[in-house]
């Protein structure tokens, strides 16, 4: 596991990378996923339990896992979630619009709790605010942590622009609207911690989106 990415007060962000296969629409691709932990020495939440429940459990250690938070339900972001929930007793949180995708991977293990835009999850004295950002997936959400100046964007927004929209249950115009109206309104210096690849800043991605919309479609 990498060292903490960012700290503020006693709460900190920790980063784990796991590897596996993304499958959708009959295709499969080898991928590396970012798994994020937010918490302190006593309690944490996990954002996107990807591929390897044992690796995530090792990162949690003897701390209490308060929740397993899903940015969306593509299999590579949720395939370790039921095993992690079974091992810890922590509930899995998912936006209900993504249950159609969840059932493709876990038809007999429904998520435990629904997420809604504006919900807040508190851990280690910081708030993770749910931002519904459909487009990459219908129930895609981001988690904004103002105390840490960070937003976890899953596959909604990457370093270099928006996530993919070429597969089932995705839509480019919906995604760009979500990013423009609900993410680019955050402070420019907000760190964007993504589902894959490198981190970025909201201000940098505002320019990426402007360039994208100015070019040919």
PDB file of N, CA, C and O in Angstrom, residues 84-117:
ATOM      1  N   UNK A  84     -15.637  -8.364   1.204  1.00  0.00           N
ATOM      2  CA  UNK A  84     -15.183  -7.405   2.211  1.00  0.00           C
ATOM      3  C   UNK A  84     -16.283  -7.153   3.235  1.00  0.00           C
ATOM      4  O   UNK A  84     -16.015  -7.076   4.440  1.00  0.00           O
ATOM      5  N   UNK A  85     -17.522  -7.058   2.770  1.00  0.00           N
ATOM      6  CA  UNK A  85     -18.649  -6.873   3.690  1.00  0.00           C
ATOM      7  C   UNK A  85     -18.811  -8.081   4.604  1.00  0.00           C
ATOM      8  O   UNK A  85     -19.059  -7.936   5.816  1.00  0.00           O
ATOM      9  N   UNK A  86     -18.675  -9.271   4.056  1.00  0.00           N
ATOM     10  CA  UNK A  86     -18.821 -10.481   4.859  1.00  0.00           C
ATOM     11  C   UNK A  86     -17.741 -10.583   5.925  1.00  0.00           C
ATOM     12  O   UNK A  86     -17.983 -11.044   7.051  1.00  0.00           O
ATOM     13  N   UNK A  87     -16.533 -10.136   5.583  1.00  0.00           N
ATOM     14  CA  UNK A  87     -15.418 -10.240   6.523  1.00  0.00           C
ATOM     15  C   UNK A  87     -15.469  -9.209   7.635  1.00  0.00           C
ATOM     16  O   UNK A  87     -14.925  -9.431   8.717  1.00  0.00           O
ATOM     17  N   UNK A  88     -16.126  -8.078   7.383  1.00  0.00           N
ATOM     18  CA  UNK A  88     -16.084  -6.961   8.335  1.00  0.00           C
ATOM     19  C   UNK A  88     -17.438  -6.588   8.931  1.00  0.00           C
ATOM     20  O   UNK A  88     -17.494  -5.896   9.945  1.00  0.00           O
ATOM     21  N   UNK A  89     -18.528  -6.975   8.263  1.00  0.00           N
ATOM     22  CA  UNK A  89     -19.852  -6.535   8.686  1.00  0.00           C
ATOM     23  C   UNK A  89     -20.218  -5.148   8.219  1.00  0.00           C
ATOM     24  O   UNK A  89     -21.294  -4.645   8.553  1.00  0.00           O
ATOM     25  N   UNK A  90     -19.356  -4.515   7.432  1.00  0.00           N
ATOM     26  CA  UNK A  90     -19.635  -3.157   6.952  1.00  0.00           C
ATOM     27  C   UNK A  90     -20.656  -3.197   5.828  1.00  0.00           C
ATOM     28  O   UNK A  90     -20.618  -4.091   4.973  1.00  0.00           O
ATOM     29  N   UNK A  91     -21.568  -2.222   5.770  1.00  0.00           N
ATOM     30  CA  UNK A  91     -22.548  -2.186   4.686  1.00  0.00           C
ATOM     31  C   UNK A  91     -21.951  -1.657   3.394  1.00  0.00           C
ATOM     32  O   UNK A  91     -21.043  -0.825   3.409  1.00  0.00           O
ATOM     33  N   UNK A  92     -22.479  -2.153   2.279  1.00  0.00           N
ATOM     34  CA  UNK A  92     -22.108  -1.660   0.954  1.00  0.00           C
ATOM     35  C   UNK A  92     -23.120  -0.594   0.541  1.00  0.00           C
ATOM     36  O   UNK A  92     -24.327  -0.829   0.569  1.00  0.00           O
ATOM     37  N   UNK A  93     -22.626   0.581   0.150  1.00  0.00           N
ATOM     38  CA  UNK A  93     -23.461   1.705  -0.258  1.00  0.00           C
ATOM     39  C   UNK A  93     -23.353   1.890  -1.765  1.00  0.00           C
ATOM     40  O   UNK A  93     -22.246   2.015  -2.307  1.00  0.00           O
ATOM     41  N   UNK A  94     -24.513   1.980  -2.452  1.00  0.00           N
ATOM     42  CA  UNK A  94     -24.551   2.138  -3.900  1.00  0.00           C
ATOM     43  C   UNK A  94     -25.760   2.974  -4.281  1.00  0.00           C
ATOM     44  O   UNK A  94     -26.827   2.847  -3.668  1.00  0.00           O
ATOM     45  N   UNK A  95     -25.609   3.805  -5.301  1.00  0.00           N
ATOM     46  CA  UNK A  95     -26.771   4.536  -5.803  1.00  0.00           C
ATOM     47  C   UNK A  95     -27.722   3.550  -6.480  1.00  0.00           C
ATOM     48  O   UNK A  95     -27.293   2.684  -7.260  1.00  0.00           O
ATOM     49  N   UNK A  96     -29.033   3.638  -6.208  1.00  0.00           N
ATOM     50  CA  UNK A  96     -29.961   2.630  -6.739  1.00  0.00           C
ATOM     51  C   UNK A  96     -30.018   2.565  -8.259  1.00  0.00           C
ATOM     52  O   UNK A  96     -30.356   1.519  -8.818  1.00  0.00           O
ATOM     53  N   UNK A  97     -29.694   3.657  -8.953  1.00  0.00           N
ATOM     54  CA  UNK A  97     -29.721   3.619 -10.417  1.00  0.00           C
ATOM     55  C   UNK A  97     -28.665   2.687 -10.995  1.00  0.00           C
ATOM     56  O   UNK A  97     -28.732   2.333 -12.179  1.00  0.00           O
ATOM     57  N   UNK A  98     -27.702   2.275 -10.170  1.00  0.00           N
ATOM     58  CA  UNK A  98     -26.670   1.354 -10.655  1.00  0.00           C
ATOM     59  C   UNK A  98     -26.919  -0.097 -10.256  1.00  0.00           C
ATOM     60  O   UNK A  98     -26.067  -0.959 -10.517  1.00  0.00           O
ATOM     61  N   UNK A  99     -28.065  -0.380  -9.671  1.00  0.00           N
ATOM     62  CA  UNK A  99     -28.339  -1.764  -9.310  1.00  0.00           C
ATOM     63  C   UNK A  99     -28.412  -2.671 -10.536  1.00  0.00           C
ATOM     64  O   UNK A  99     -28.084  -3.861 -10.463  1.00  0.00           O
ATOM     65  N   UNK A 100     -28.819  -2.127 -11.689  1.00  0.00           N
ATOM     66  CA  UNK A 100     -28.863  -2.936 -12.908  1.00  0.00           C
ATOM     67  C   UNK A 100     -27.465  -3.443 -13.270  1.00  0.00           C
ATOM     68  O   UNK A 100     -27.306  -4.586 -13.742  1.00  0.00           O
ATOM     69  N   UNK A 101     -26.440  -2.634 -13.051  1.00  0.00           N
ATOM     70  CA  UNK A 101     -25.066  -3.064 -13.281  1.00  0.00           C
ATOM     71  C   UNK A 101     -24.561  -3.973 -12.162  1.00  0.00           C
ATOM     72  O   UNK A 101     -23.866  -4.963 -12.418  1.00  0.00           O
ATOM     73  N   UNK A 102     -24.912  -3.648 -10.929  1.00  0.00           N
ATOM     74  CA  UNK A 102     -24.511  -4.479  -9.789  1.00  0.00           C
ATOM     75  C   UNK A 102     -24.953  -5.924  -9.996  1.00  0.00           C
ATOM     76  O   UNK A 102     -24.196  -6.870  -9.759  1.00  0.00           O
ATOM     77  N   UNK A 103     -26.179  -6.129 -10.453  1.00  0.00           N
ATOM     78  CA  UNK A 103     -26.725  -7.475 -10.589  1.00  0.00           C
ATOM     79  C   UNK A 103     -26.015  -8.290 -11.651  1.00  0.00           C
ATOM     80  O   UNK A 103     -26.068  -9.531 -11.629  1.00  0.00           O
ATOM     81  N   UNK A 104     -25.326  -7.639 -12.583  1.00  0.00           N
ATOM     82  CA  UNK A 104     -24.534  -8.372 -13.564  1.00  0.00           C
ATOM     83  C   UNK A 104     -23.372  -9.103 -12.909  1.00  0.00           C
ATOM     84  O   UNK A 104     -22.928 -10.155 -13.386  1.00  0.00           O
ATOM     85  N   UNK A 105     -22.860  -8.557 -11.809  1.00  0.00           N
ATOM     86  CA  UNK A 105     -21.728  -9.147 -11.100  1.00  0.00           C
ATOM     87  C   UNK A 105     -22.157  -9.935  -9.877  1.00  0.00           C
ATOM     88  O   UNK A 105     -21.620 -11.008  -9.590  1.00  0.00           O
ATOM     89  N   UNK A 106     -23.130  -9.413  -9.145  1.00  0.00           N
ATOM     90  CA  UNK A 106     -23.551 -10.022  -7.878  1.00  0.00           C
ATOM     91  C   UNK A 106     -25.074 -10.212  -7.869  1.00  0.00           C
ATOM     92  O   UNK A 106     -25.798  -9.525  -7.138  1.00  0.00           O
ATOM     93  N   UNK A 107     -25.590 -11.129  -8.662  1.00  0.00           N
ATOM     94  CA  UNK A 107     -27.052 -11.262  -8.760  1.00  0.00           C
ATOM     95  C   UNK A 107     -27.723 -11.715  -7.476  1.00  0.00           C
ATOM     96  O   UNK A 107     -28.919 -11.469  -7.286  1.00  0.00           O
ATOM     97  N   UNK A 108     -26.992 -12.362  -6.570  1.00  0.00           N
ATOM     98  CA  UNK A 108     -27.608 -12.878  -5.336  1.00  0.00           C
ATOM     99  C   UNK A 108     -27.134 -12.151  -4.084  1.00  0.00           C
ATOM    100  O   UNK A 108     -27.479 -12.553  -2.977  1.00  0.00           O
ATOM    101  N   UNK A 109     -26.356 -11.090  -4.236  1.00  0.00           N
ATOM    102  CA  UNK A 109     -25.850 -10.336  -3.082  1.00  0.00           C
ATOM    103  C   UNK A 109     -26.148  -8.852  -3.274  1.00  0.00           C
ATOM    104  O   UNK A 109     -25.284  -8.103  -3.746  1.00  0.00           O
ATOM    105  N   UNK A 110     -27.348  -8.389  -2.957  1.00  0.00           N
ATOM    106  CA  UNK A 110     -27.666  -6.972  -3.166  1.00  0.00           C
ATOM    107  C   UNK A 110     -26.844  -6.071  -2.255  1.00  0.00           C
ATOM    108  O   UNK A 110     -26.435  -6.487  -1.158  1.00  0.00           O
ATOM    109  N   UNK A 111     -26.572  -4.830  -2.689  1.00  0.00           N
ATOM    110  CA  UNK A 111     -25.901  -3.877  -1.792  1.00  0.00           C
ATOM    111  C   UNK A 111     -26.783  -3.588  -0.582  1.00  0.00           C
ATOM    112  O   UNK A 111     -28.006  -3.744  -0.634  1.00  0.00           O
ATOM    113  N   UNK A 112     -26.166  -3.162   0.481  1.00  0.00           N
ATOM    114  CA  UNK A 112     -26.910  -3.009   1.730  1.00  0.00           C
ATOM    115  C   UNK A 112     -27.646  -1.701   1.870  1.00  0.00           C
ATOM    116  O   UNK A 112     -28.716  -1.655   2.491  1.00  0.00           O
ATOM    117  N   UNK A 113     -27.110  -0.620   1.309  1.00  0.00           N
ATOM    118  CA  UNK A 113     -27.707   0.704   1.517  1.00  0.00           C
ATOM    119  C   UNK A 113     -27.647   1.516   0.234  1.00  0.00           C
ATOM    120  O   UNK A 113     -26.731   1.363  -0.570  1.00  0.00           O
ATOM    121  N   UNK A 114     -28.631   2.390   0.072  1.00  0.00           N
ATOM    122  CA  UNK A 114     -28.698   3.258  -1.096  1.00  0.00           C
ATOM    123  C   UNK A 114     -28.032   4.602  -0.806  1.00  0.00           C
ATOM    124  O   UNK A 114     -28.152   5.145   0.299  1.00  0.00           O
ATOM    125  N   UNK A 115     -27.380   5.135  -1.820  1.00  0.00           N
ATOM    126  CA  UNK A 115     -26.835   6.486  -1.774  1.00  0.00           C
ATOM    127  C   UNK A 115     -27.750   7.428  -2.539  1.00  0.00           C
ATOM    128  O   UNK A 115     -28.349   7.042  -3.540  1.00  0.00           O
ATOM    129  N   UNK A 116     -27.835   8.670  -2.087  1.00  0.00           N
ATOM    130  CA  UNK A 116     -28.590   9.706  -2.785  1.00  0.00           C
ATOM    131  C   UNK A 116     -27.765  10.980  -2.815  1.00  0.00           C
ATOM    132  O   UNK A 116     -26.935  11.228  -1.926  1.00  0.00           O
ATOM    133  N   UNK A 117     -27.992  11.777  -3.857  1.00  0.00           N
ATOM    134  CA  UNK A 117     -27.287  13.055  -3.978  1.00  0.00           C
ATOM    135  C   UNK A 117     -27.487  13.887  -2.718  1.00  0.00           C
ATOM    136  O   UNK A 117     -28.616  14.077  -2.256  1.00  0.00           O
TER     137      UNK A 117
END
